[in-house]
C-alpha cells in the first residue's frame, strides 16, 4: 500500500526543514518515529529509496545523507543483514565500477535506471560506521559529517556483504533483473525551477501516492518458454468408451455415510480409560469392539504419549491394543514410550505379556530391563525398593524360563543387581538360577516366583 499525500508531506517536510542540516541525526530520527508507526516502516523505506534514486528530488547535498540515516534507523535494533534495504547500503558503499564514453570521447561513470548516488569519502566513512553498529555517529549533524576530514580506513563490512550475497543467491533471476520505470531527467534544470520545493513535493506525491504508485512499478524481462508437446493418448482413456455398457457395473459402498455408533462408543471408553480404571463390563465391551473391527484401533485416539496413562489405569486394554498395533508403522514409537516409562507392576505385566505373545525387538527388552534395574538402585524409599526388586526378580525369572532373553547378554548387569540386593529372597533365587544356567545345570531349578507365561506378576 502506498503512502498517502499527507504522509508524503510529513516525510518530505522532515527532509526539508530549514535546520535539518544542523540538527543531530538522533533528533531527526525521533521526529520520524513521531510521524510514523512501526507498521509504516517498509512503505516509508520504499519512499526513501525512491528519493535516493531520483537526485532531482533531493536538491540539497546533505539531504541524501539524512535520507540514508533514516532508511537505516527504520529497522534499528535488528541485525543489519535482516534489514530489507541492506543491499542499498552495500551498493552505496561499493557502487558498480563500469564506465563508458560519452559523445566527446571522455570517460564517465556508467549510468543506469534506478542508479543510487555516488557518495563522497566522508559519507562512505560515516555510513560504514553506521551499519557496523556504531551509535555515536548519530550524535553528529549532516553538516559536520560533510565537512569532516577522513584519516582512518572504512570499517570492514565483508560479513554484511556475504549475508546479502547469500540472500540474493536464492532469488530468481527475473527478480534480480527488474529495473524501475521511473527515470530521472538527465538535465533537471530544464524542468525543475531551482529551489522550488513545492514543485518537487508535488512530483514526489504523483510518484508515491495513489492505488498503484508509479514508484512501485518495474520492468521485468519476459521469460519465454517453449510450449510442451501434446500427449498422444492411445489406449489410456478406453475406459471412457460407453458403447458396451454391459461390461461396466456400478459399485456402490453401502457403508458410506452410515453412522457408526460402535466407533463413537469405543472412543468415549478409550478417553475414560486414559483417566481411570474401566469396569469389567466396559473393558469387555471395548475389547469386543476392537475385535469386531481390526482397524478401529487406529481411530480411537491412542497416541504414544497417552500410552503410559492407559498402561497404569487399564493394562489389559493396553496389551490388546498394542497387539493389534503390531503391524503399524509407528509400533516402534509405542515400544520406546513403554520401555522408558516409569517402572510399575502394570508396566511389567504389559511387557511380560507382550514378550510371551509376540517377538519384541531384543534391544527394547534389554532397555526395559536396564531401566528397571536403574530404578531399583536409585529409589530412596526402602519399602518401595524391596517391593520393586521382588517384582524385577520375578519378571526376569519369567523371561529366562520362557527363553525370551539370552541371559548371557545381560549376565554382568543382572548378576551385580542380584548381589546388591542379595538380602531379598527373590534376588538370591535369581542369582542361583544365573549360576545354574552358567554351569549348564538346569535340573532342579525351583519354580518359586516363576509364573506361567500368561500369569500375572505378583509379590
Coordinates of C-alpha atoms in Angstrom, one line a residue:
X1 CA 0.0 0.0 0.0
X2 CA 1.3 3.4 -1.0
X3 CA 1.8 6.4 1.3
X4 CA -1.0 9.0 1.4
X5 CA -0.5 12.6 0.3
X6 CA -0.4 13.7 3.9
X7 CA 2.2 11.1 4.8
X8 CA 4.4 12.1 1.9
X9 CA 4.1 15.7 3.0
X10 CA 5.2 14.7 6.5
X11 CA 8.2 12.7 5.2
X12 CA 9.3 15.4 2.8
X13 CA 8.9 18.0 5.5
X14 CA 11.4 16.1 7.7
X15 CA 13.9 16.2 4.8
X16 CA 13.4 19.9 4.0
X17 CA 13.3 21.7 7.4
X18 CA 15.5 24.7 7.5
X19 CA 17.5 23.5 10.4
X20 CA 17.8 19.8 9.4
X21 CA 21.3 20.3 8.3
X22 CA 22.4 21.4 11.7
X23 CA 20.2 19.0 13.8
X24 CA 21.7 15.8 15.1
X25 CA 20.7 12.6 13.4
X26 CA 19.2 11.4 16.7
X27 CA 16.7 14.3 16.8
X28 CA 15.8 13.8 13.1
X29 CA 15.1 10.1 13.7
X30 CA 13.0 10.9 16.7
X31 CA 10.9 13.2 14.6
X32 CA 10.5 10.4 12.0
X33 CA 9.2 8.0 14.7
X34 CA 6.8 10.6 16.0
X35 CA 5.3 10.9 12.5
X36 CA 5.1 7.2 11.5
X37 CA 4.4 3.9 13.3
X38 CA 6.3 0.7 13.0
X39 CA 3.8 -0.7 10.6
X40 CA 4.7 2.1 8.1
X41 CA 8.4 1.2 8.1
X42 CA 8.5 -0.6 4.8
X43 CA 6.4 1.9 2.9
X44 CA 8.5 4.8 4.3
X45 CA 11.7 2.9 3.4
X46 CA 10.4 2.4 -0.2
X47 CA 9.8 6.1 -0.5
X48 CA 13.3 7.0 0.8
X49 CA 14.9 4.7 -1.7
X50 CA 13.0 6.5 -4.5
X51 CA 14.3 9.8 -3.2
X52 CA 17.9 8.4 -3.4
X53 CA 17.3 7.1 -6.9
X54 CA 16.0 10.4 -8.2
X55 CA 18.6 13.1 -7.4
X56 CA 16.3 15.9 -8.6
X57 CA 14.0 15.1 -5.6
X58 CA 16.9 15.8 -3.1
X59 CA 18.4 19.1 -4.4
X60 CA 20.5 19.8 -1.3
X61 CA 23.8 17.9 -0.7
X62 CA 23.0 17.0 2.9
X63 CA 19.5 15.6 2.2
X64 CA 20.7 12.3 0.8
X65 CA 22.8 11.7 3.9
X66 CA 19.8 12.3 6.2
X67 CA 17.7 10.0 3.9
X68 CA 20.3 7.2 4.2
X69 CA 20.3 7.5 8.0
X70 CA 16.5 7.4 8.2
X71 CA 16.5 4.3 6.0
X72 CA 18.8 2.6 8.3
X73 CA 17.1 3.6 11.6
X74 CA 13.7 2.3 10.4
X75 CA 14.9 -1.2 11.4
X76 CA 17.4 -0.3 14.2
X77 CA 17.7 -3.0 16.8
X78 CA 17.5 -5.7 14.2
X79 CA 20.6 -7.3 12.6
X80 CA 21.7 -5.3 9.6
X81 CA 21.5 -8.4 7.4
X82 CA 17.8 -8.7 8.1
X83 CA 17.1 -5.1 7.1
X84 CA 15.1 -5.3 3.8
X85 CA 17.1 -2.4 2.5
X86 CA 20.5 -3.8 3.4
X87 CA 21.5 -4.2 -0.3
X88 CA 21.0 -0.4 -0.7
X89 CA 23.8 0.3 1.8
X90 CA 26.1 -2.2 0.1
X91 CA 25.5 -0.5 -3.3
X92 CA 26.1 2.9 -1.8
X93 CA 29.5 1.8 -0.3
X94 CA 30.6 -0.3 -3.3
X95 CA 28.9 1.0 -6.5
X96 CA 29.5 -0.7 -9.9
X97 CA 32.8 0.1 -11.4
X98 CA 31.7 0.0 -15.0
X99 CA 32.4 3.1 -17.2
X100 CA 31.5 4.2 -20.7
X101 CA 32.5 7.1 -23.1
X102 CA 30.3 10.0 -23.9
X103 CA 29.9 11.6 -27.3
X104 CA 33.1 13.7 -26.8
X105 CA 35.1 10.6 -26.1
X106 CA 35.6 11.4 -22.4
X107 CA 35.2 8.5 -19.9
X108 CA 32.3 8.8 -17.5
X109 CA 30.7 6.6 -14.9
X110 CA 28.1 4.2 -16.4
X111 CA 24.6 5.3 -15.5
X112 CA 21.5 3.0 -15.4
X113 CA 17.9 3.1 -14.3
X114 CA 17.4 3.3 -10.6
X115 CA 21.1 4.1 -10.0
X116 CA 21.9 5.2 -6.5
X117 CA 24.0 8.3 -5.9
X118 CA 27.8 8.3 -5.8
X119 CA 28.9 9.2 -2.3
X120 CA 31.9 11.2 -1.1
X121 CA 34.6 9.6 1.1
X122 CA 33.1 11.4 4.2
X123 CA 29.7 9.9 3.5
X124 CA 31.0 6.4 2.9
X125 CA 33.1 6.5 6.1
X126 CA 30.0 7.7 8.1
X127 CA 27.6 5.0 6.6
X128 CA 30.1 2.2 7.2
X129 CA 30.4 3.1 10.8
X130 CA 26.6 3.3 11.0
X131 CA 25.8 -0.1 9.6
X132 CA 28.5 -1.8 11.6
X133 CA 26.7 -0.8 14.8
X134 CA 28.3 2.5 15.9
X135 CA 25.7 4.6 17.7
X136 CA 28.0 7.6 18.4
X137 CA 27.8 8.8 14.8
X138 CA 24.1 9.6 15.2
X139 CA 25.1 12.5 17.6
X140 CA 26.7 14.3 14.7
X141 CA 24.9 16.6 12.2
X142 CA 24.9 16.3 8.4
X143 CA 27.0 19.5 8.2
X144 CA 29.6 18.1 10.5
X145 CA 29.9 14.8 8.5
X146 CA 30.2 16.5 5.1
X147 CA 32.9 18.9 6.4
X148 CA 34.9 16.3 8.4
X149 CA 38.4 15.1 7.4
X150 CA 38.9 11.3 6.9
X151 CA 42.0 9.9 8.5
X152 CA 41.1 6.3 9.1
X153 CA 40.1 3.5 6.8
X154 CA 36.5 2.5 6.1
X155 CA 35.4 -0.3 8.5
X156 CA 35.2 -3.8 7.1
X157 CA 31.7 -4.8 6.0
X158 CA 32.6 -8.1 4.3
X159 CA 30.4 -10.1 6.7
X160 CA 27.4 -8.0 5.7
X161 CA 28.2 -8.3 2.0
X162 CA 28.4 -12.1 2.4
X163 CA 25.0 -12.2 4.1
X164 CA 23.4 -10.1 1.3
X165 CA 25.1 -12.2 -1.4
X166 CA 23.7 -15.4 0.2
X167 CA 20.2 -13.9 0.3
X168 CA 20.3 -12.7 -3.3
X169 CA 21.6 -16.1 -4.4
X170 CA 18.1 -17.6 -3.5
X171 CA 16.2 -15.0 -5.6
X172 CA 15.1 -16.0 -9.1
X173 CA 16.9 -14.4 -12.0
X174 CA 13.8 -12.5 -13.1
X175 CA 13.6 -10.9 -9.6
X176 CA 17.2 -9.7 -9.8
X177 CA 16.8 -8.4 -13.4
X178 CA 13.9 -5.9 -13.0
X179 CA 14.5 -2.2 -13.4
X180 CA 12.3 0.7 -12.3
X181 CA 10.2 2.5 -14.8
X182 CA 10.8 6.0 -13.2
X183 CA 13.8 7.6 -14.9
X184 CA 15.4 10.9 -13.7
X185 CA 15.6 13.8 -16.1
X186 CA 19.2 14.0 -17.4
X187 CA 19.0 17.8 -17.2
X188 CA 16.7 18.8 -14.3
X189 CA 17.4 22.5 -14.9
X190 CA 15.1 22.4 -17.9
X191 CA 12.0 21.1 -15.9
X192 CA 12.6 21.9 -12.2
X193 CA 12.9 25.5 -11.2
X194 CA 15.9 25.9 -8.9
X195 CA 14.9 25.8 -5.3
X196 CA 11.2 25.3 -6.0
X197 CA 10.5 22.8 -3.2
X198 CA 6.8 22.9 -3.8
X199 CA 7.2 21.7 -7.4
X200 CA 9.5 18.9 -6.1
X201 CA 6.9 17.9 -3.4
X202 CA 4.2 17.6 -6.0
X203 CA 6.4 15.4 -8.2
X204 CA 7.0 13.1 -5.2
X205 CA 3.3 12.9 -4.4
X206 CA 2.5 11.9 -8.0
X207 CA 5.1 9.2 -7.9
X208 CA 4.4 7.8 -4.4
X209 CA 0.6 8.2 -3.9
X210 CA -2.4 6.5 -5.4
X211 CA -3.7 2.9 -5.6
X212 CA -0.8 1.9 -8.0
X213 CA 2.1 4.2 -7.4
X214 CA 4.5 4.5 -10.3
X215 CA 7.4 4.1 -7.9
X216 CA 6.4 0.5 -7.2
X217 CA 6.3 -0.5 -10.9
X218 CA 9.2 -2.2 -12.5
X219 CA 10.1 -3.6 -15.9
X220 CA 10.9 -7.3 -15.9
X221 CA 12.2 -9.3 -18.9
X222 CA 9.7 -11.7 -20.3
X223 CA 10.6 -15.3 -19.7
X224 CA 9.8 -17.2 -22.9
X225 CA 9.2 -20.9 -22.5
X226 CA 8.6 -23.5 -25.2
X227 CA 5.1 -24.9 -25.2
X228 CA 5.2 -28.6 -24.1
X229 CA 4.3 -31.1 -26.9
X230 CA 0.8 -32.5 -26.8
X231 CA 0.5 -36.0 -25.4
X232 CA -0.8 -38.6 -27.9
X233 CA -3.1 -40.8 -25.9
X234 CA -3.7 -44.2 -27.4
X235 CA -5.5 -46.6 -25.0
X236 CA -5.3 -44.9 -21.7
X237 CA -8.9 -43.5 -22.0
X238 CA -10.5 -46.6 -23.3
X239 CA -12.5 -46.9 -20.0
X240 CA -14.5 -43.9 -21.1
X241 CA -15.9 -45.8 -24.0
X242 CA -19.5 -46.4 -23.1
X243 CA -20.5 -48.2 -26.3
X244 CA -20.6 -51.5 -24.4
X245 CA -22.4 -50.7 -21.1
X246 CA -23.0 -54.3 -20.3
X247 CA -19.3 -54.6 -19.4
X248 CA -19.5 -51.9 -16.8
X249 CA -21.1 -52.3 -13.4
X250 CA -21.7 -49.6 -10.8
X251 CA -20.0 -50.4 -7.5
X252 CA -21.6 -48.6 -4.5
X253 CA -20.3 -48.6 -1.0
X254 CA -23.3 -49.3 1.2
X255 CA -21.4 -48.4 4.4
X256 CA -20.6 -44.9 3.1
X257 CA -22.1 -42.1 5.3
X258 CA -23.6 -44.7 7.7
X259 CA -23.5 -43.7 11.3
X260 CA -21.0 -45.9 13.2
X261 CA -22.2 -45.8 16.8
X262 CA -19.8 -48.5 17.8
X263 CA -16.8 -46.3 16.9
X264 CA -18.2 -43.4 18.9
X265 CA -18.7 -45.5 21.9
X266 CA -15.2 -47.0 21.7
X267 CA -13.7 -43.6 21.5
X268 CA -15.6 -42.5 24.6
X269 CA -14.5 -45.6 26.5
X270 CA -10.9 -45.0 25.4
X271 CA -10.9 -41.4 26.7
X272 CA -12.2 -42.7 30.0
X273 CA -9.6 -45.5 30.0
X274 CA -6.8 -42.9 29.9
X275 CA -8.1 -41.3 33.1
X276 CA -9.5 -44.1 35.3
X277 CA -9.9 -47.9 35.5
X278 CA -12.8 -49.2 33.5
X279 CA -15.3 -51.6 34.9
X280 CA -15.2 -55.2 33.8
X281 CA -18.3 -54.7 31.6
X282 CA -16.8 -51.6 30.0
X283 CA -13.5 -53.5 29.4
X284 CA -15.3 -56.4 27.7
X285 CA -17.4 -54.0 25.6
X286 CA -14.3 -52.1 24.4
X287 CA -12.3 -55.3 23.6
X288 CA -15.3 -56.7 21.7
X289 CA -15.5 -53.6 19.5
X290 CA -11.8 -53.8 18.8
X291 CA -12.1 -57.5 17.9
X292 CA -15.1 -56.8 15.6
X293 CA -13.2 -54.0 13.7
X294 CA -9.4 -54.5 13.5
X295 CA -9.0 -51.0 12.0
X296 CA -10.8 -49.4 14.8
X297 CA -7.6 -49.3 16.9
X298 CA -6.3 -46.6 14.6
X299 CA -9.3 -44.3 15.2
X300 CA -9.8 -44.4 19.0
X301 CA -7.4 -41.6 19.9
X302 CA -4.5 -43.6 21.2
X303 CA -1.1 -41.9 20.7
X304 CA 2.4 -42.9 22.1
X305 CA 2.2 -40.0 24.6
X306 CA -1.1 -41.4 26.0
X307 CA 0.2 -45.0 26.3
X308 CA 1.6 -44.6 29.9
X309 CA -1.8 -43.4 31.2
X310 CA -3.5 -46.4 29.6
X311 CA -0.9 -48.9 31.0
X312 CA -1.3 -47.6 34.5
X313 CA -5.1 -47.5 34.5
X314 CA -6.0 -50.4 32.2
X315 CA -3.1 -52.7 31.5
X316 CA -5.3 -55.4 29.9
X317 CA -6.7 -52.9 27.4
X318 CA -3.1 -51.7 26.7
X319 CA -2.0 -55.2 26.0
X320 CA -4.7 -55.9 23.5
X321 CA -4.3 -52.5 21.8
X322 CA -0.6 -53.0 21.4
X323 CA -1.1 -56.5 20.0
X324 CA -3.4 -55.0 17.3
X325 CA -0.9 -52.3 16.5
X326 CA 2.0 -54.7 15.8
X327 CA 1.6 -54.2 12.1
X328 CA 1.5 -50.4 12.4
X329 CA 4.5 -48.4 11.1
X330 CA 4.5 -46.5 14.4
X331 CA 4.8 -49.5 16.7
X332 CA 8.4 -48.7 17.5
X333 CA 7.3 -45.4 18.9
X334 CA 4.9 -47.1 21.2
X335 CA 7.6 -49.6 22.3
X336 CA 10.0 -46.7 23.0
X337 CA 7.5 -45.0 25.3
X338 CA 6.6 -48.3 27.0
X339 CA 10.2 -49.3 27.9
X340 CA 11.1 -45.7 29.0
X341 CA 8.0 -45.1 31.2
X342 CA 8.2 -45.3 35.0
X343 CA 8.6 -48.8 36.2
X344 CA 5.5 -50.3 37.9
X345 CA 3.6 -53.6 38.3
X346 CA 1.3 -52.7 35.4
X347 CA 4.1 -51.8 33.0
X348 CA 5.8 -55.1 33.9
X349 CA 2.6 -57.0 33.2
X350 CA 2.2 -55.4 29.8
X351 CA 5.8 -56.1 28.8
X352 CA 5.7 -59.6 30.2
X353 CA 2.6 -60.4 28.3
X354 CA 3.9 -58.9 25.0
X355 CA 7.2 -60.8 25.3
X356 CA 5.3 -64.1 25.6
X357 CA 2.8 -63.3 22.8
X358 CA 4.9 -61.7 20.1
X359 CA 8.6 -61.3 19.3
X360 CA 9.6 -57.9 20.7
X361 CA 12.8 -56.4 19.4
X362 CA 15.7 -57.5 21.6
X363 CA 17.0 -54.0 22.1
X364 CA 13.7 -52.9 23.6
X365 CA 13.6 -55.8 26.1
X366 CA 17.2 -55.2 27.2
X367 CA 16.5 -51.4 27.5
X368 CA 13.4 -52.1 29.7
X369 CA 15.4 -54.5 32.0
X370 CA 18.2 -51.9 32.3
X371 CA 15.6 -49.2 33.2
X372 CA 14.0 -51.5 35.8
X373 CA 17.4 -52.2 37.4
X374 CA 18.3 -48.5 37.4
X375 CA 15.0 -47.6 39.1
X376 CA 15.6 -50.1 41.9
X377 CA 19.0 -48.8 42.5
X378 CA 18.0 -45.1 42.7
X379 CA 14.8 -45.3 44.7
X380 CA 15.1 -43.9 48.2
X381 CA 12.1 -45.5 49.9
X382 CA 13.3 -48.7 51.4
X383 CA 9.9 -50.4 51.4
X384 CA 9.2 -49.5 47.8
X385 CA 12.7 -50.5 46.8
X386 CA 12.2 -54.0 48.3
X387 CA 8.9 -54.4 46.6
X388 CA 10.2 -53.3 43.2
X389 CA 13.3 -55.6 43.5
X390 CA 11.0 -58.6 44.1
X391 CA 8.9 -57.6 41.0
X392 CA 12.0 -57.3 38.8
X393 CA 13.4 -60.6 40.0
X394 CA 10.1 -62.4 39.3
X395 CA 9.9 -60.7 35.9
X396 CA 13.5 -61.7 35.0
X397 CA 12.9 -65.3 36.0
X398 CA 9.8 -65.4 33.8
X399 CA 11.7 -64.0 30.9
X400 CA 14.5 -66.6 31.4
X401 CA 12.1 -69.5 31.9
X402 CA 10.3 -68.7 28.7
X403 CA 13.6 -68.1 26.8
X404 CA 12.6 -64.6 25.9
X405 CA 16.1 -63.2 26.6
X406 CA 19.6 -64.6 26.3
X407 CA 20.7 -64.0 29.9
X408 CA 24.4 -64.2 28.8
X409 CA 24.0 -60.8 27.1
X410 CA 22.9 -59.2 30.4
X411 CA 24.8 -61.5 32.7
X412 CA 27.1 -59.0 34.4
X413 CA 24.4 -56.4 34.9
X414 CA 21.8 -58.8 36.3
X415 CA 24.4 -60.6 38.5
X416 CA 25.5 -57.2 40.0
X417 CA 21.9 -56.4 40.7
X418 CA 21.4 -59.8 42.5
X419 CA 24.5 -59.3 44.6
X420 CA 23.5 -55.7 45.6
X421 CA 20.1 -56.9 46.8
X422 CA 21.1 -60.4 48.0
X423 CA 19.2 -59.7 51.3
X424 CA 15.9 -60.2 49.3
X425 CA 14.8 -63.8 48.8
X426 CA 13.8 -63.4 45.2
X427 CA 17.1 -61.8 44.3
X428 CA 19.0 -64.7 45.9
X429 CA 16.8 -67.1 44.0
X430 CA 17.5 -65.3 40.7
X431 CA 21.3 -65.4 41.5
X432 CA 21.2 -69.2 42.0
X433 CA 19.3 -69.5 38.7
X434 CA 22.0 -67.5 36.9
X435 CA 24.7 -69.7 38.4
X436 CA 22.9 -72.9 37.3
X437 CA 22.5 -71.5 33.8
X438 CA 26.2 -70.6 33.7
X439 CA 27.3 -74.1 34.6
X440 CA 24.7 -75.7 32.4
X441 CA 22.8 -77.3 35.3
X442 CA 19.1 -76.7 34.7
X443 CA 17.8 -79.7 36.6
X444 CA 16.2 -78.9 40.0
X445 CA 15.7 -75.3 39.3
X446 CA 12.9 -74.2 41.6
X447 CA 9.8 -72.6 40.3
X448 CA 9.3 -70.3 43.2
X449 CA 8.4 -66.9 42.0
X450 CA 8.2 -68.0 38.3
X451 CA 4.8 -67.8 36.9
X452 CA 3.3 -69.2 33.7
X453 CA 3.6 -67.2 30.5
X454 CA 0.1 -65.7 30.8
X455 CA 0.0 -65.3 34.5
X456 CA 0.3 -62.1 36.5
X457 CA 3.4 -60.9 38.2
X458 CA 2.9 -60.8 42.0
X459 CA 5.0 -60.5 45.1

